[in-house]
PDB file of C-alpha atoms in Angstrom:
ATOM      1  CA  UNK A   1      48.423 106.437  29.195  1.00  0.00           C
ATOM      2  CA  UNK A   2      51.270 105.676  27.390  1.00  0.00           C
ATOM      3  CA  UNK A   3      55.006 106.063  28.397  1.00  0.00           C
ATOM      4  CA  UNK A   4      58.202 105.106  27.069  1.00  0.00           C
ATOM      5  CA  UNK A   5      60.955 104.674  29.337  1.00  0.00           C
ATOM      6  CA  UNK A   6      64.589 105.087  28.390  1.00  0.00           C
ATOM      7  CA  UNK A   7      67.457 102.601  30.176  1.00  0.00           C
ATOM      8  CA  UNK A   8      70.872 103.569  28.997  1.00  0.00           C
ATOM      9  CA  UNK A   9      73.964 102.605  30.091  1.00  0.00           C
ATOM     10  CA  UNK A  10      75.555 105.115  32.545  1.00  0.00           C
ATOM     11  CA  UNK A  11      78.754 107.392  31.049  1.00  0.00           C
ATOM     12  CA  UNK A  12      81.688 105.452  31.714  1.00  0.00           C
ATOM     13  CA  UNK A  13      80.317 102.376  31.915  1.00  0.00           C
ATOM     14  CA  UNK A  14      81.939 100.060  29.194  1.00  0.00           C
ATOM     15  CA  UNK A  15      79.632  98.895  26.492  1.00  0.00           C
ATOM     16  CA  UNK A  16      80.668  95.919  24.924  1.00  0.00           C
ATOM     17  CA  UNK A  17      77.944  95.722  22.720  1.00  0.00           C
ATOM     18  CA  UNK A  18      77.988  99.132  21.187  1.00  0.00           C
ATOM     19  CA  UNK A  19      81.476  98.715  20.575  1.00  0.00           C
ATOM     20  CA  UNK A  20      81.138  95.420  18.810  1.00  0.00           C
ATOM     21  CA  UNK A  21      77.996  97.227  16.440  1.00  0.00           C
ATOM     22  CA  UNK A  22      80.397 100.570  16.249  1.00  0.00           C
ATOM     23  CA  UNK A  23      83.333  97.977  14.792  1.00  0.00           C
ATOM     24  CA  UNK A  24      80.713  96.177  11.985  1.00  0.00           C
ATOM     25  CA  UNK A  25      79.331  99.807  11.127  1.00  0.00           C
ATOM     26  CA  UNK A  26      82.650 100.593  10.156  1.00  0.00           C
ATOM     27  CA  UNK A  27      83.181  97.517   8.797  1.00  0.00           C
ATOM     28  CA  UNK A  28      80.152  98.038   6.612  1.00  0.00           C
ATOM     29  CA  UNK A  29      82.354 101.275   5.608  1.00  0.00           C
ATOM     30  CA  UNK A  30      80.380 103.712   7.327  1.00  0.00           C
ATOM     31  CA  UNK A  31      82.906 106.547   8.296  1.00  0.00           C
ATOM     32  CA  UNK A  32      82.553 109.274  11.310  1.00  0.00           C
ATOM     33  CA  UNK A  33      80.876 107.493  14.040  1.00  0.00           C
ATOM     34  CA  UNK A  34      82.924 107.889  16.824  1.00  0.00           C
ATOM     35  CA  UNK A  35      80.818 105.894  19.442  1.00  0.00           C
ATOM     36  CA  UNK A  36      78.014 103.369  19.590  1.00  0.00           C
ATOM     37  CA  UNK A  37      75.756 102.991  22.958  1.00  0.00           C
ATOM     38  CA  UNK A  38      73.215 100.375  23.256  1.00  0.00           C
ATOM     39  CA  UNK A  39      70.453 101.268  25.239  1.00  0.00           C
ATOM     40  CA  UNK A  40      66.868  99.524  25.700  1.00  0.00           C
ATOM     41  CA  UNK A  41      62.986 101.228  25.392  1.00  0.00           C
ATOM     42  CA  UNK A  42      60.356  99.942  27.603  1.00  0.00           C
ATOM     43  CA  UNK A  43      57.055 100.654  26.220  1.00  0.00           C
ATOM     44  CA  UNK A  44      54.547 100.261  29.213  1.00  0.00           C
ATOM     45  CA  UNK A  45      50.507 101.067  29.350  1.00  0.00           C
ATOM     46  CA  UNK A  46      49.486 102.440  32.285  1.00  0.00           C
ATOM     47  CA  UNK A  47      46.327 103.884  34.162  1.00  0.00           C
ATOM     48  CA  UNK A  48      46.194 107.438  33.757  1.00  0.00           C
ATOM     49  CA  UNK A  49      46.247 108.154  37.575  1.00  0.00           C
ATOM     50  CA  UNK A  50      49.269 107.012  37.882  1.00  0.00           C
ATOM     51  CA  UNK A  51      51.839 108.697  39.696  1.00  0.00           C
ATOM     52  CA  UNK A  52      55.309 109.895  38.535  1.00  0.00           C
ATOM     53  CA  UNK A  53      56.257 108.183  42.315  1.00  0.00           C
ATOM     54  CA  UNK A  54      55.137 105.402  40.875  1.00  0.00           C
ATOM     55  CA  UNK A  55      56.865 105.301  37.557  1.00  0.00           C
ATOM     56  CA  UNK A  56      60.164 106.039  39.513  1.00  0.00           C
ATOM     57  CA  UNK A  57      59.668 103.401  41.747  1.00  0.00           C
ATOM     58  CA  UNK A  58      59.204 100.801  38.920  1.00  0.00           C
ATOM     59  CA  UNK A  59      62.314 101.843  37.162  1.00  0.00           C
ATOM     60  CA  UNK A  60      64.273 102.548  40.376  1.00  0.00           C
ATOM     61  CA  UNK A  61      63.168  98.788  41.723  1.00  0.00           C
ATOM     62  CA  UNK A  62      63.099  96.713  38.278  1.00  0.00           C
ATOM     63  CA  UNK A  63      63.285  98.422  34.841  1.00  0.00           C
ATOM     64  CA  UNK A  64      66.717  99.516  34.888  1.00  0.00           C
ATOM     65  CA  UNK A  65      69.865  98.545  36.957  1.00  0.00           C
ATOM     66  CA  UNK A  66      70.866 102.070  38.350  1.00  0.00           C
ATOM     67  CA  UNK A  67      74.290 100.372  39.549  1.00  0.00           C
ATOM     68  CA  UNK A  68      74.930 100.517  36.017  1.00  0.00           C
ATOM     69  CA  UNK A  69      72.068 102.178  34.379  1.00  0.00           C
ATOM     70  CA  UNK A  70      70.290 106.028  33.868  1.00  0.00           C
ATOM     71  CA  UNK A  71      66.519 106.122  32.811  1.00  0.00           C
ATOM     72  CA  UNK A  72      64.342 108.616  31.462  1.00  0.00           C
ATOM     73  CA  UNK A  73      60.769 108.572  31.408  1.00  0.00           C
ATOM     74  CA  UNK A  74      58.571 109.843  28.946  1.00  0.00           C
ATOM     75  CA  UNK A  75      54.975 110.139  28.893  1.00  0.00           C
ATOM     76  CA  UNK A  76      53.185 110.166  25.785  1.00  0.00           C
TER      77      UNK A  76
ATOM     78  CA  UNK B   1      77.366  67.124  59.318  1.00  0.00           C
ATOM     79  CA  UNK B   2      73.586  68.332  60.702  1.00  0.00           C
ATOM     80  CA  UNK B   3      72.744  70.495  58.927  1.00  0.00           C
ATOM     81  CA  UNK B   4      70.025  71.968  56.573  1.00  0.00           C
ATOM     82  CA  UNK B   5      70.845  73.264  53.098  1.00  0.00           C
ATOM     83  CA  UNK B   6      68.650  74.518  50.128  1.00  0.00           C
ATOM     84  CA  UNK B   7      69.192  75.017  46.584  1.00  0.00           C
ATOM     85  CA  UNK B   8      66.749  77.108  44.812  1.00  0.00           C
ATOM     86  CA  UNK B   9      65.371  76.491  41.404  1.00  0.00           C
ATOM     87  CA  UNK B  10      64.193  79.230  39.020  1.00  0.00           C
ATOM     88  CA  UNK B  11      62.783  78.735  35.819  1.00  0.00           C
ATOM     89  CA  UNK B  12      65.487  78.591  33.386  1.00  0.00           C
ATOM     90  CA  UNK B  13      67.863  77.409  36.479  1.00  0.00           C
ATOM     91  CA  UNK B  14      70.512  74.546  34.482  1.00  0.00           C
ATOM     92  CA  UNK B  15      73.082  74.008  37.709  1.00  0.00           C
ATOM     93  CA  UNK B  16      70.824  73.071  40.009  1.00  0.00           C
ATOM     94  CA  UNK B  17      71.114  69.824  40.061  1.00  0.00           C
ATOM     95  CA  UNK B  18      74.907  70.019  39.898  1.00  0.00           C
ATOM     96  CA  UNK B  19      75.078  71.914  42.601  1.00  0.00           C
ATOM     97  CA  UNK B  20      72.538  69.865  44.790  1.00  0.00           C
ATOM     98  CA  UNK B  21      74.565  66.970  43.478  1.00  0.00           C
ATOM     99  CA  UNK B  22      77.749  68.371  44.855  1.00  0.00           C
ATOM    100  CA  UNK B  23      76.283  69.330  48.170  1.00  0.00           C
ATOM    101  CA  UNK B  24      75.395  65.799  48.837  1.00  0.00           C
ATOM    102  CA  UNK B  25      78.942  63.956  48.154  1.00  0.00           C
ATOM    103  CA  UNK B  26      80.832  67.027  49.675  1.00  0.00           C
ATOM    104  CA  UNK B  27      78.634  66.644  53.039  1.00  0.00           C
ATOM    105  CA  UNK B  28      77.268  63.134  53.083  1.00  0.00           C
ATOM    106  CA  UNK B  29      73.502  65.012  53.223  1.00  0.00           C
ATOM    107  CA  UNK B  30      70.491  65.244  50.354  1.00  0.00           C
ATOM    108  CA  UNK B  31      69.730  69.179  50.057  1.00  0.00           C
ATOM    109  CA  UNK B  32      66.317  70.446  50.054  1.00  0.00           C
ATOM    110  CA  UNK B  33      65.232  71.333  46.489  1.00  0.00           C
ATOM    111  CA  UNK B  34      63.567  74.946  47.063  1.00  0.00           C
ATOM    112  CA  UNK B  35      61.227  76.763  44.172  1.00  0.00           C
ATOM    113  CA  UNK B  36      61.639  80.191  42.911  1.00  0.00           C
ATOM    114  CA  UNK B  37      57.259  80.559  43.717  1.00  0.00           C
ATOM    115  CA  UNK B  38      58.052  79.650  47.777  1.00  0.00           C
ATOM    116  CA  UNK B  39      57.389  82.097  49.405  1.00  0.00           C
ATOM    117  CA  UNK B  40      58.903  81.203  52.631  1.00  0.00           C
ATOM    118  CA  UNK B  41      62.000  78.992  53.735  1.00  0.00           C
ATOM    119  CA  UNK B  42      62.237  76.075  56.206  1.00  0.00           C
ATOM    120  CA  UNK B  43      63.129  77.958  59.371  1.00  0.00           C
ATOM    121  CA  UNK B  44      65.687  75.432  59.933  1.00  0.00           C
ATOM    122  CA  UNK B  45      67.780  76.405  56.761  1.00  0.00           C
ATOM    123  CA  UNK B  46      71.665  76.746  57.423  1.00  0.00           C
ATOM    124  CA  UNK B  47      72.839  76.786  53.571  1.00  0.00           C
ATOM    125  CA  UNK B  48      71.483  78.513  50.821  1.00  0.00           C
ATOM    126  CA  UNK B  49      73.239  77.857  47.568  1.00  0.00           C
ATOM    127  CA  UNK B  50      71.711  80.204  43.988  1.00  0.00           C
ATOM    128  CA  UNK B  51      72.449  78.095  41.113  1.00  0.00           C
ATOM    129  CA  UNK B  52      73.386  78.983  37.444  1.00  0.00           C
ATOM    130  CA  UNK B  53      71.569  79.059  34.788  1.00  0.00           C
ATOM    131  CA  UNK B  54      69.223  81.475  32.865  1.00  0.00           C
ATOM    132  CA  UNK B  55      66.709  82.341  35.145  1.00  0.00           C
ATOM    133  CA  UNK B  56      63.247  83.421  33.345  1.00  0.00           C
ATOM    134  CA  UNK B  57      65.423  83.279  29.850  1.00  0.00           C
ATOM    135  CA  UNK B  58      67.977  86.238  31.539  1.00  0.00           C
ATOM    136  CA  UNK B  59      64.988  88.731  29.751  1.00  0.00           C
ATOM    137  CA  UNK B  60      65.665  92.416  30.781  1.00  0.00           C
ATOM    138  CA  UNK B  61      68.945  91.836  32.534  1.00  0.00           C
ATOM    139  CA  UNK B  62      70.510  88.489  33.641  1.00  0.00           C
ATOM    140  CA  UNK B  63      68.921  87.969  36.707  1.00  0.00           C
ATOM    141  CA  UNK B  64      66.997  91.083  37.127  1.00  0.00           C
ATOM    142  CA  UNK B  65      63.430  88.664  38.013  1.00  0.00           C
ATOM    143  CA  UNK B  66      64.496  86.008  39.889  1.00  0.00           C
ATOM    144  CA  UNK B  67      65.786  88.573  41.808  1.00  0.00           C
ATOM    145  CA  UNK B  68      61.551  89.781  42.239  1.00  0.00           C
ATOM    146  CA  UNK B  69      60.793  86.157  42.994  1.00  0.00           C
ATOM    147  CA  UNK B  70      58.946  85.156  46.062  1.00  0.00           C
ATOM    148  CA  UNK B  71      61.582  82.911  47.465  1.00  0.00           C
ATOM    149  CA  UNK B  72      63.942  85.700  47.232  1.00  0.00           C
ATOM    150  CA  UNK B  73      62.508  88.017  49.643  1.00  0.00           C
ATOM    151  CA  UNK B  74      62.959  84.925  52.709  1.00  0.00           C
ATOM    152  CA  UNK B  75      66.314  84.701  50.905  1.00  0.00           C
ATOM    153  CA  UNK B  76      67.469  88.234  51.674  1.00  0.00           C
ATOM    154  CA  UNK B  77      65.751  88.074  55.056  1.00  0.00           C
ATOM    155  CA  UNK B  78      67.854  84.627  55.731  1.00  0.00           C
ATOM    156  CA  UNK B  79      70.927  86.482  54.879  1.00  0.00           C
ATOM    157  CA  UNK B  80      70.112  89.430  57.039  1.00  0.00           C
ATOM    158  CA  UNK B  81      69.977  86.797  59.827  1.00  0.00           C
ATOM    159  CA  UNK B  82      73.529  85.822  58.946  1.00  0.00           C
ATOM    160  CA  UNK B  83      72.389  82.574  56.846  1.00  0.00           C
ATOM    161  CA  UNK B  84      75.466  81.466  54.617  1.00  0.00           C
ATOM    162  CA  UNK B  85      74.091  81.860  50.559  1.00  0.00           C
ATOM    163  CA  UNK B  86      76.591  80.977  47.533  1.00  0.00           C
ATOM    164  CA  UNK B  87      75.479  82.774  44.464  1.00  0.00           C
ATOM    165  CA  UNK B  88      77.578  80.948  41.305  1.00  0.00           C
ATOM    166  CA  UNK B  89      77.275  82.281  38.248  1.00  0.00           C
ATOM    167  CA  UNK B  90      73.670  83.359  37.206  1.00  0.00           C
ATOM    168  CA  UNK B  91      73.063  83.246  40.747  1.00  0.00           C
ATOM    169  CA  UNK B  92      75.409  86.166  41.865  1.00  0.00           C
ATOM    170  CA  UNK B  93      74.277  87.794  38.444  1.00  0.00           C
ATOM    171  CA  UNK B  94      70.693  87.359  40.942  1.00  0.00           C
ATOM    172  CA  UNK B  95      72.215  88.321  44.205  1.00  0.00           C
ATOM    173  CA  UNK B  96      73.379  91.652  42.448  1.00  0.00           C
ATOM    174  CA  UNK B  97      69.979  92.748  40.893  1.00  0.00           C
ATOM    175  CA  UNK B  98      68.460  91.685  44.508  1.00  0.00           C
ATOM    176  CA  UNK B  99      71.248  94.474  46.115  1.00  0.00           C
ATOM    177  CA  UNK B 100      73.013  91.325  48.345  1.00  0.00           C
ATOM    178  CA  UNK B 101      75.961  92.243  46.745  1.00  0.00           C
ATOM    179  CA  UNK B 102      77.311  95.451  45.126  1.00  0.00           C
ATOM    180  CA  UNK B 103      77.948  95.802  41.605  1.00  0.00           C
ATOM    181  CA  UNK B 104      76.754  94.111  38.319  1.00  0.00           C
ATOM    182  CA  UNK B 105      77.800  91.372  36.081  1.00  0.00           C
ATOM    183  CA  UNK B 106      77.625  93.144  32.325  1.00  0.00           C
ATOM    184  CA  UNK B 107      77.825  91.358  28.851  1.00  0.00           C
ATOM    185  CA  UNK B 108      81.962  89.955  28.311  1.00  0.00           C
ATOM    186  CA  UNK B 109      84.178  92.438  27.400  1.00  0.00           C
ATOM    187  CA  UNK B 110      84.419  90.480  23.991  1.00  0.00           C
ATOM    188  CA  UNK B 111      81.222  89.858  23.478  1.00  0.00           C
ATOM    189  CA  UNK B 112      81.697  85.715  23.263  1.00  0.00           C
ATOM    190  CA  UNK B 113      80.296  83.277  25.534  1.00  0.00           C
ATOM    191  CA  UNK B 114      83.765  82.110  27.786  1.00  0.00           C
ATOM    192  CA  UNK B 115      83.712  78.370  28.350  1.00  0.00           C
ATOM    193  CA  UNK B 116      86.751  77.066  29.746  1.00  0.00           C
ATOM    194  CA  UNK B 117      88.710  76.318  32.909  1.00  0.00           C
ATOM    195  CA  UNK B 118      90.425  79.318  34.525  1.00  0.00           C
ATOM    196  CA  UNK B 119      93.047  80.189  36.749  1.00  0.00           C
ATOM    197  CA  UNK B 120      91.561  81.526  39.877  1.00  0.00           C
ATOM    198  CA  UNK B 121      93.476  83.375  42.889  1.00  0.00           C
ATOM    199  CA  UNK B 122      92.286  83.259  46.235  1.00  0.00           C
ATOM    200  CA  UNK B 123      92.278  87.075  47.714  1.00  0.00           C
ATOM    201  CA  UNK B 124      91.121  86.315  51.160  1.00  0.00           C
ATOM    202  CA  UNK B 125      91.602  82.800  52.519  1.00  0.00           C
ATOM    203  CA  UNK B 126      90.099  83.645  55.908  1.00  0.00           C
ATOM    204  CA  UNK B 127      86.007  83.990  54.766  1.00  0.00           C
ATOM    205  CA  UNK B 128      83.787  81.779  55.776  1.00  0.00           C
ATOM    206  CA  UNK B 129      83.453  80.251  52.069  1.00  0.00           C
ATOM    207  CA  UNK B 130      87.497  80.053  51.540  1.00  0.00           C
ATOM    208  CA  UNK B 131      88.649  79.142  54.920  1.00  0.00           C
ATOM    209  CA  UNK B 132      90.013  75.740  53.114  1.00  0.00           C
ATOM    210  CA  UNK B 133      92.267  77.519  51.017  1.00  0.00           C
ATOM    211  CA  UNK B 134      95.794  79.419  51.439  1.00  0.00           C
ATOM    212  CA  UNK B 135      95.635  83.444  50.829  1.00  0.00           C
ATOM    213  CA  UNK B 136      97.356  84.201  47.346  1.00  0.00           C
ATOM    214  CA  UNK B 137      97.070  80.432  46.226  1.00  0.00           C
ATOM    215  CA  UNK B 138      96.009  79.107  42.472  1.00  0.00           C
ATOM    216  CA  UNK B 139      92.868  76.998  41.704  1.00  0.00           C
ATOM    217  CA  UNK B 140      91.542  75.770  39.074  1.00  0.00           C
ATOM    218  CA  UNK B 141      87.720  76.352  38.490  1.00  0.00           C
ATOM    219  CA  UNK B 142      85.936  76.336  35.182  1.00  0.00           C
ATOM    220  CA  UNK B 143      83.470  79.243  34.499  1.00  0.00           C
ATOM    221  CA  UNK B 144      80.649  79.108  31.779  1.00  0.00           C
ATOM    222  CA  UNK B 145      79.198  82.578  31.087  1.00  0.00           C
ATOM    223  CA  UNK B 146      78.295  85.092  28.741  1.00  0.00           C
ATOM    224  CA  UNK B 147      77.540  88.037  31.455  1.00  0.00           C
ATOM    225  CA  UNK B 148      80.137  87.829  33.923  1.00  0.00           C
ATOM    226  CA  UNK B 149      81.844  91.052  33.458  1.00  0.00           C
ATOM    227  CA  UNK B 150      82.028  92.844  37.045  1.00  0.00           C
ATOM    228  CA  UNK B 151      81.250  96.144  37.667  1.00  0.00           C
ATOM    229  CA  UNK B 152      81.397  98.870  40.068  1.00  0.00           C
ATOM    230  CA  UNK B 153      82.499 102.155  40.786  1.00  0.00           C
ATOM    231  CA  UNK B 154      86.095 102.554  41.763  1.00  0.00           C
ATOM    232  CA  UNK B 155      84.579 103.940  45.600  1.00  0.00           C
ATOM    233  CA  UNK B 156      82.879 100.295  45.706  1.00  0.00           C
ATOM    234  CA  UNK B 157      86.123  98.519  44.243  1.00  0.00           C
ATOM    235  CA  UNK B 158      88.523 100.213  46.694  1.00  0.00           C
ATOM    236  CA  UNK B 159      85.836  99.573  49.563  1.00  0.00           C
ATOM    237  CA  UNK B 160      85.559  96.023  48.390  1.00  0.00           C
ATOM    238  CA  UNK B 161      89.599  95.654  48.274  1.00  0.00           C
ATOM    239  CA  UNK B 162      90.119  97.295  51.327  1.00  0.00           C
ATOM    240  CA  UNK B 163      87.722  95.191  53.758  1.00  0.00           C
ATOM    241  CA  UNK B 164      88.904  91.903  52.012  1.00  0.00           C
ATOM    242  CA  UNK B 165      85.536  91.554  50.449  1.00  0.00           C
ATOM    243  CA  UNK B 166      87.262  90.235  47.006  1.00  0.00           C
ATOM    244  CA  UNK B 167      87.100  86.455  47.650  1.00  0.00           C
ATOM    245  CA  UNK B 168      88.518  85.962  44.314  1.00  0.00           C
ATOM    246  CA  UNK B 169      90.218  86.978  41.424  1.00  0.00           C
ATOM    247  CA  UNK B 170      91.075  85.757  37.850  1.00  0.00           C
ATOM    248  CA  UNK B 171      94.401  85.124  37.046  1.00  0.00           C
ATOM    249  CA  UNK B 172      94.340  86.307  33.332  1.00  0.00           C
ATOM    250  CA  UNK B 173      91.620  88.190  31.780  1.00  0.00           C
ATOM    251  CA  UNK B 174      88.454  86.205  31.202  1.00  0.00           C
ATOM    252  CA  UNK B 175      85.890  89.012  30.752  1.00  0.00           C
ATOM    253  CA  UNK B 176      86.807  92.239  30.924  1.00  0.00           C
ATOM    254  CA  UNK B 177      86.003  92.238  34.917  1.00  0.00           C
ATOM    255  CA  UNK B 178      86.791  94.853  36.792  1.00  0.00           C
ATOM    256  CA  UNK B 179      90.536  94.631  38.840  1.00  0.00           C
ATOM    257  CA  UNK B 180      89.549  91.192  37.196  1.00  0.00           C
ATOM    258  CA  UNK B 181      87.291  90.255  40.597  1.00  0.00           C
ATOM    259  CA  UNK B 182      85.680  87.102  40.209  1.00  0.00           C
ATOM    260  CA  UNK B 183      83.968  86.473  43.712  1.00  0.00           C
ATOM    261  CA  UNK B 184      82.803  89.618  46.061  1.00  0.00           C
ATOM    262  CA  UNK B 185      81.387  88.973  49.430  1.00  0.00           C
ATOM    263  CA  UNK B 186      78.812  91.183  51.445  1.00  0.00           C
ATOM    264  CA  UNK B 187      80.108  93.259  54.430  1.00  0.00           C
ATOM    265  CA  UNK B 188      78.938  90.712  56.715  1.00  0.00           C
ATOM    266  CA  UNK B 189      80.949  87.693  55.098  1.00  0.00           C
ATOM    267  CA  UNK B 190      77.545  85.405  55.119  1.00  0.00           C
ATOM    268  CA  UNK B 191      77.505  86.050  51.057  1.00  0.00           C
ATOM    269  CA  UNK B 192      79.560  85.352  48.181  1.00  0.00           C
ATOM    270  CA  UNK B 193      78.797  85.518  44.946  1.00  0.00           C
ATOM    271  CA  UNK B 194      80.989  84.530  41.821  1.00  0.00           C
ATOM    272  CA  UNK B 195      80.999  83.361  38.387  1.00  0.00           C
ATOM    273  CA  UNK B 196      83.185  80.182  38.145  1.00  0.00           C
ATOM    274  CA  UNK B 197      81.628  77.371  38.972  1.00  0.00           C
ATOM    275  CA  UNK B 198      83.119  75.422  42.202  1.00  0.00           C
ATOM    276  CA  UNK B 199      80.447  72.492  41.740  1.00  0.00           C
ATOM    277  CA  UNK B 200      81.482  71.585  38.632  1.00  0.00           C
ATOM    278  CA  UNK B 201      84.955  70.862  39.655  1.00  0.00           C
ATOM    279  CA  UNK B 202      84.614  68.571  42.887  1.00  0.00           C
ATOM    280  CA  UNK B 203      86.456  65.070  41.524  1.00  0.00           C
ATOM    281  CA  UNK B 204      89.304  64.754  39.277  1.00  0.00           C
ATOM    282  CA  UNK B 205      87.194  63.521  36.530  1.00  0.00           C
ATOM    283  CA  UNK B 206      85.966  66.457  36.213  1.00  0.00           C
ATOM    284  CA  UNK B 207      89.598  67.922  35.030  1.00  0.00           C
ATOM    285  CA  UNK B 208      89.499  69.251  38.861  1.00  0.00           C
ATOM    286  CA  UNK B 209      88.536  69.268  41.928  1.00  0.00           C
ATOM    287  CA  UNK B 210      89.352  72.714  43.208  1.00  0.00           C
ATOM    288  CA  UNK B 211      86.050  73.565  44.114  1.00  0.00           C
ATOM    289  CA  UNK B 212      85.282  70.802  46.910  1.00  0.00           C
ATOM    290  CA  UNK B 213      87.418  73.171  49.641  1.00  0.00           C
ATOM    291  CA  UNK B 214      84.716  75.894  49.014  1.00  0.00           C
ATOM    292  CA  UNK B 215      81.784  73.370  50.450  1.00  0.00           C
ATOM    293  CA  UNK B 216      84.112  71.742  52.600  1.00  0.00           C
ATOM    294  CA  UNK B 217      84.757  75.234  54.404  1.00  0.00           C
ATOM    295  CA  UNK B 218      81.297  76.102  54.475  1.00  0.00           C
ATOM    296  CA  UNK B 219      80.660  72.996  55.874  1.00  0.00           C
ATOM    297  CA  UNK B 220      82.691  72.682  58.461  1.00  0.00           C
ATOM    298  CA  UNK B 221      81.580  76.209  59.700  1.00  0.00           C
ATOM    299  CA  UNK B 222      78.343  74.968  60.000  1.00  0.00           C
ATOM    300  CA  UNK B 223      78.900  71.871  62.064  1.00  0.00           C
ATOM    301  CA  UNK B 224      80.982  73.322  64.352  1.00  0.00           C
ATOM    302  CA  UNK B 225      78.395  75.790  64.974  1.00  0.00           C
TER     303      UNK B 225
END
């Protein structure tokens, strides 16, 4: 089984990247984008029998930072 | 001074050596050299120092797998038993992904790698890491990062504040940190983590040598002991 999981940068939290990419966007004279968030997509392959306890657990414990950090899973 | 301390090496680790370098003039004794695949510490260990660097190429977050390592587990246990452990730079980046110490070190606030001496003010001169120096004093301590920009909720930053947990502080803005913390300690005391770099400034050749009271402290503490 395939699933994607989503790690984004929790509301509030300052993204220094995104605004750095959000500043050459509009330097590249692209107009309306109010904000830019970076986030990151971890592809992973994983037995079929295995359990959405699981999957938390290895985002919760390694895949994303939840200090700073919300992820979303996503089977495919 | 008899005593046993450690400095861990991870691959991608760059301050190790500077840091076992310092431990050895600072206390007159040759630290153990401890690898990131250990699984287990000497039981005898009194000073665990987490070096900078780049641990494992920084890949998913700075720090995020050393933080997994074997040798981290007996690390976290050692603290737990009141063990004194230094995290400097990429190593409190690793002592926040291993939940030692709150918060998270995020990319600078402007983006660049910093690479400079800064002006660092000492919050709490009473910890067991900065018992050398005078409360509210200046030192000069050069940092050498690219993720070093604190964060943590403003519950965690007035808990930290309030319980004298902020070791130290920058005194301009070098990343973007948060109330511009530099060091944090655990609740216990027995952990600091920060991202200048007190090893590299222990002799005046080396523009300053600020940092030697940090060791010195710790030191001390551990021979009187």
């Amino acid at each position: 089984m395939k699933v994607l999981v989503h790690v984004s940068l929790k509301p509030g939290v300052l993204d220094p990247q995104g605004r750095a990419i959000h500043h050459s966007l509009e330097g590249l004279g692209f107009g309306g984008v109010s904000d830019v968030r970076v986030g990151r997509e971890i592809a992973l392959e994983v037995a079929d029998d295995t359990s959405d306890e699981a999957l938390e657990d290895m985002c919760r414990r390694l895949l994303a930072n939840t200090v700073i950090e919300n992820y979303r899973i996503e089977k495919l | 001074m008899a005593f046993t301390a450690g400095v861990i090496t991870f691959p991608g680790s760059n301050c190790d050596r500077d840091m076992a370098v310092a431990i050895r003039d600072i206390s007159g004794r040759e630290p153990l050299r401890l690898w990131h695949g250990d699984a287990d510490l000497p039981g005898n260990i009194d000073f665990i120092a987490v070096p900078g660097g780049f641990s494992y190429g920084d890949y998913l977050r700075s720090g995020a797998m050393a933080a997994n390592s074997p040798i981290m587990r007996s690390v976290i246990a050692a603290a737990d038993r009141g063990v004194p452990v230094l995290g400097v730079c990429n190593g409190f980046q690793v002592l926040t992904e291993a939940r030692l110490l709150p918060g998270a070190l995020m990319r600078n606030a402007g983006i660049h790698f910093v690479c400079r001496t800064v002006p660092l003010v000492v919050e709490n001169g009473s910890s067991l890491f900065t018992s050398r120096y005078e409360t509210g004093s200046t030192i000069q301590i050069p940092v050498a990062h690219h993720d070093g920009n604190y964060y943590a909720d403003d519950e965690t930053l007035d808990e930290l504040e309030g319980e004298g947990r902020v070791a130290f502080r920058y005194g301009e803005n070098v990343n973007g940190s948060a109330r511009q913390i530099a060091g944090v300690l655990n609740a216990k005391g027995n952990v600091l983590g920060m991202m200048p770099h007190p090893e590299r400034a222990i002799e005046d050749a080396q523009g300053s040598a600020d940092g030697r009271a940090l060791f010195e402290g710790v030191f001390e503490s551990l021979s009187v002991a």
